[in-house]
Coordinates of C-alpha atoms in Angstrom, one line a residue:
Chain A
K222 CA -15.4 -11.9 -2.8
N223 CA -12.7 -9.5 -1.7
E224 CA -12.3 -9.1 2.1
V225 CA -12.1 -5.3 1.5
E226 CA -14.5 -3.7 -0.9
Q227 CA -14.4 0.0 -2.0
S228 CA -17.0 2.0 -3.8
P229 CA -17.1 3.7 -6.1
Q230 CA -14.2 2.4 -8.2
N231 CA -14.1 5.7 -10.1
L232 CA -15.4 9.1 -9.1
T233 CA -15.3 12.3 -11.1
A234 CA -16.5 15.6 -9.5
Q235 CA -16.2 19.3 -9.9
E236 CA -13.9 21.4 -7.8
G237 CA -15.6 22.4 -4.5
E238 CA -17.8 19.3 -4.3
F239 CA -18.1 17.2 -1.1
I240 CA -16.6 13.7 -1.8
T241 CA -17.4 10.4 -0.1
I242 CA -15.5 7.2 -0.7
N243 CA -16.8 4.0 1.1
C244 CA -15.0 0.9 2.4
S245 CA -16.6 -2.3 3.6
Y246 CA -14.8 -5.2 5.1
S247 CA -15.8 -8.7 6.0
V248 CA -13.2 -9.8 8.5
G249 CA -12.3 -8.9 12.1
I250 CA -9.8 -6.1 12.2
S251 CA -7.5 -4.3 14.6
A252 CA -7.2 -1.1 12.6
L253 CA -8.3 0.4 9.3
H254 CA -6.1 2.6 7.1
W255 CA -6.8 5.2 4.3
L256 CA -4.0 5.7 1.9
Q257 CA -3.5 8.1 -1.1
Q258 CA -1.6 7.0 -4.2
H259 CA -0.4 9.8 -6.5
P260 CA -0.1 9.3 -10.3
G261 CA 3.6 8.7 -10.0
G262 CA 2.9 5.7 -7.8
G263 CA 4.0 7.0 -4.4
I264 CA 1.7 6.1 -1.5
V265 CA 1.0 8.3 1.6
S266 CA -0.8 7.2 4.7
L267 CA -3.7 9.5 5.4
F268 CA -5.4 8.0 8.5
M269 CA -5.2 5.0 10.7
L270 CA -8.3 4.4 12.9
S271 CA -9.9 1.8 15.0
S272 CA -13.0 3.7 16.2
G273 CA -14.9 6.9 15.7
K274 CA -13.7 9.7 13.5
K275 CA -10.5 11.5 12.6
K276 CA -10.0 14.8 10.8
H277 CA -7.0 16.3 9.1
G278 CA -7.5 19.5 7.2
R279 CA -10.2 18.9 4.6
L280 CA -10.1 15.1 5.1
I281 CA -12.4 13.2 7.5
A282 CA -12.4 9.5 8.1
T283 CA -15.0 7.6 10.0
I284 CA -15.4 4.0 11.0
N285 CA -18.4 1.9 12.3
I286 CA -17.0 -1.2 13.8
Q287 CA -20.4 -2.9 14.2
E288 CA -21.3 -2.3 10.5
K289 CA -17.8 -3.0 9.3
H290 CA -17.8 0.1 7.3
S291 CA -15.6 3.2 6.9
S292 CA -15.9 6.4 4.9
L293 CA -13.4 8.9 3.7
H294 CA -14.8 12.4 3.1
I295 CA -13.1 15.3 1.3
T296 CA -14.6 18.8 1.8
A297 CA -14.2 21.6 -0.7
S298 CA -12.4 19.3 -3.1
H299 CA -9.6 20.6 -5.3
P300 CA -7.9 19.3 -8.5
R301 CA -4.8 18.4 -6.4
D302 CA -7.0 15.9 -4.5
S303 CA -7.1 13.8 -7.7
A304 CA -5.5 10.5 -6.8
V305 CA -6.3 6.9 -6.0
Y306 CA -7.6 6.4 -2.5
I307 CA -7.0 3.0 -0.9
C308 CA -8.6 1.4 2.1
A309 CA -6.7 -1.3 3.9
V310 CA -7.3 -3.3 7.1
N311 CA -5.0 -4.9 9.7
K312 CA -6.3 -8.5 10.0
G313 CA -3.5 -9.4 12.4
A314 CA -0.8 -7.3 14.0
Q315 CA 1.3 -6.7 10.9
K316 CA -0.4 -7.7 7.7
L317 CA -2.6 -5.4 5.7
V318 CA -5.4 -6.4 3.3
F319 CA -6.1 -3.8 0.6
G320 CA -9.1 -2.7 -1.3
Q321 CA -8.8 -2.2 -5.0
G322 CA -8.8 1.6 -4.7
T323 CA -11.0 4.4 -5.8
R324 CA -9.8 6.7 -8.6
L325 CA -10.8 10.2 -7.9
T326 CA -10.7 13.0 -10.5
I327 CA -11.5 16.6 -9.5
N328 CA -12.1 18.9 -12.5
P329 CA -11.5 22.6 -12.2
Chain B
D4 CA 15.6 13.2 6.3
G5 CA 14.0 10.0 7.6
G6 CA 12.3 7.9 5.0
I7 CA 12.3 4.8 2.9
T8 CA 14.0 4.5 -0.5
Q9 CA 13.7 2.1 -3.4
S10 CA 16.0 1.9 -6.3
P11 CA 15.9 2.0 -9.2
K12 CA 12.6 3.6 -10.1
Y13 CA 12.4 1.8 -13.5
L14 CA 14.1 -1.6 -14.2
F15 CA 14.1 -3.6 -17.4
R16 CA 15.3 -7.2 -17.5
K17 CA 15.3 -10.0 -20.0
E18 CA 13.1 -13.0 -19.4
G19 CA 14.9 -15.7 -17.4
Q20 CA 17.1 -13.4 -15.4
N21 CA 17.0 -12.9 -11.7
V22 CA 16.7 -9.3 -10.5
T23 CA 17.1 -7.7 -7.1
L24 CA 15.1 -4.7 -6.0
S25 CA 16.6 -2.5 -3.2
C26 CA 14.7 -1.2 -0.2
E27 CA 16.3 0.9 2.6
Q28 CA 14.8 2.7 5.5
N29 CA 16.3 5.0 8.2
L30 CA 13.1 5.2 10.3
N31 CA 14.4 2.6 12.8
H32 CA 11.4 0.4 12.0
D33 CA 11.5 -3.3 12.9
A34 CA 8.9 -4.4 10.3
M35 CA 9.3 -4.2 6.5
Y36 CA 7.1 -5.4 3.7
W37 CA 7.1 -6.0 0.0
Y38 CA 4.0 -5.5 -2.1
R39 CA 3.1 -6.0 -5.7
Q40 CA 0.6 -3.8 -7.6
D41 CA -0.9 -4.8 -10.9
P42 CA -3.3 -2.6 -12.9
G43 CA -6.9 -2.7 -11.5
Q44 CA -5.9 -4.8 -8.5
G45 CA -5.2 -4.0 -4.9
L46 CA -1.7 -4.3 -3.4
R47 CA -0.8 -7.9 -2.6
L48 CA 1.8 -8.9 0.0
I49 CA 4.8 -10.8 -1.2
Y50 CA 6.9 -11.1 1.9
Y51 CA 7.2 -9.4 5.2
S52 CA 9.8 -9.3 8.0
Q53 CA 9.0 -8.4 11.7
I54 CA 12.6 -8.4 12.8
V55 CA 16.2 -8.9 11.6
N56 CA 17.0 -12.4 10.3
D57 CA 13.4 -13.4 10.2
F58 CA 10.8 -13.1 7.4
Q59 CA 7.5 -14.7 6.4
K60 CA 5.7 -15.4 3.1
G61 CA 2.8 -13.3 2.2
D62 CA 0.0 -14.1 -0.2
I63 CA 2.0 -14.3 -3.4
A64 CA 5.6 -15.4 -2.4
E65 CA 6.1 -18.0 -5.2
G66 CA 9.0 -16.9 -7.5
Y67 CA 10.3 -14.3 -5.0
S68 CA 13.0 -14.4 -2.3
V69 CA 14.1 -11.9 0.4
S70 CA 16.7 -11.5 3.0
R71 CA 16.9 -9.3 6.2
E72 CA 20.5 -9.2 7.3
K73 CA 20.2 -5.6 8.5
K74 CA 17.4 -3.7 10.2
E75 CA 17.4 -1.0 7.5
S76 CA 17.5 -3.2 4.4
F77 CA 15.1 -5.7 2.9
P78 CA 16.0 -6.6 -0.7
L79 CA 13.6 -8.5 -2.9
T80 CA 14.8 -10.9 -5.6
V81 CA 12.5 -11.7 -8.4
T82 CA 13.6 -15.0 -9.7
S83 CA 13.1 -16.6 -13.1
A84 CA 10.5 -18.9 -11.5
Q85 CA 8.1 -15.9 -11.2
K86 CA 5.7 -16.5 -14.1
N87 CA 4.6 -12.9 -14.6
P88 CA 7.1 -10.5 -13.0
T89 CA 6.2 -7.3 -14.8
A90 CA 4.6 -5.1 -12.1
F91 CA 5.0 -2.2 -9.8
Y92 CA 6.8 -3.2 -6.6
L93 CA 6.4 -1.2 -3.3
C94 CA 8.3 -1.6 -0.2
A95 CA 7.0 -0.4 3.2
S96 CA 8.1 -0.3 6.8
S97 CA 6.4 0.2 10.2
R98 CA 6.9 -0.2 13.9
Q99 CA 5.7 -3.5 15.4
G100 CA 2.0 -4.1 15.7
P101 CA -0.9 -2.5 13.8
N102 CA 0.8 0.7 12.9
E103 CA 1.0 3.2 10.1
Q104 CA 3.1 1.9 7.2
F105 CA 5.5 4.2 5.4
F106 CA 5.9 3.4 1.7
G107 CA 8.8 3.8 -0.6
P108 CA 8.4 5.4 -4.1
G109 CA 8.2 2.0 -5.8
T110 CA 10.1 0.2 -8.6
R111 CA 8.4 -0.5 -11.9
L112 CA 9.9 -3.7 -13.3
T113 CA 9.4 -4.7 -16.9
V114 CA 10.6 -8.1 -18.1
L115 CA 11.1 -8.2 -21.8

């Protein structure tokens, strides 16, 4: 079993819909990251959080340390949000353990 | 502009040849990382370095080697001992500790 599990693996939605991607982990962590990978392969860091909730534009990330679970929400989704979203956790100070990613497709 | 660069974007090599992938950063980060990404799998850590002249094996180091002679550079050599080298390779850097990692654009290596 992977230490970081994401669901769903694939998600297709219509423009404007509210999107939720989930991440569960089975190890103790010091921080959790949400990353976005574009079709060309480049990866951008969206959030790093260790408790509570963070918001940036239409993106919201939450984490529940007791339940070892995090969610990434996208409000008013747009075709340009189409990408692979990756959850990763810091097990130690430096190393990241990655989920397999969620491929999101937003249709106009 | 501050950032992290990898070159080339696409690389083709014949089986049995060693190949070196370049990674350079001007973010003044102490820590640098090499990851491998295969279709349908999460990123896996090959090697990482927390400081100049020091590096540690990641989860899949066999068949790879690295050096960290300068703070801004962390080249990865894919040796002929790597059984299945065709993959997408990503380099990243960060400050020390559990911090945001900044990724390069990646190098797609194909071994023919």
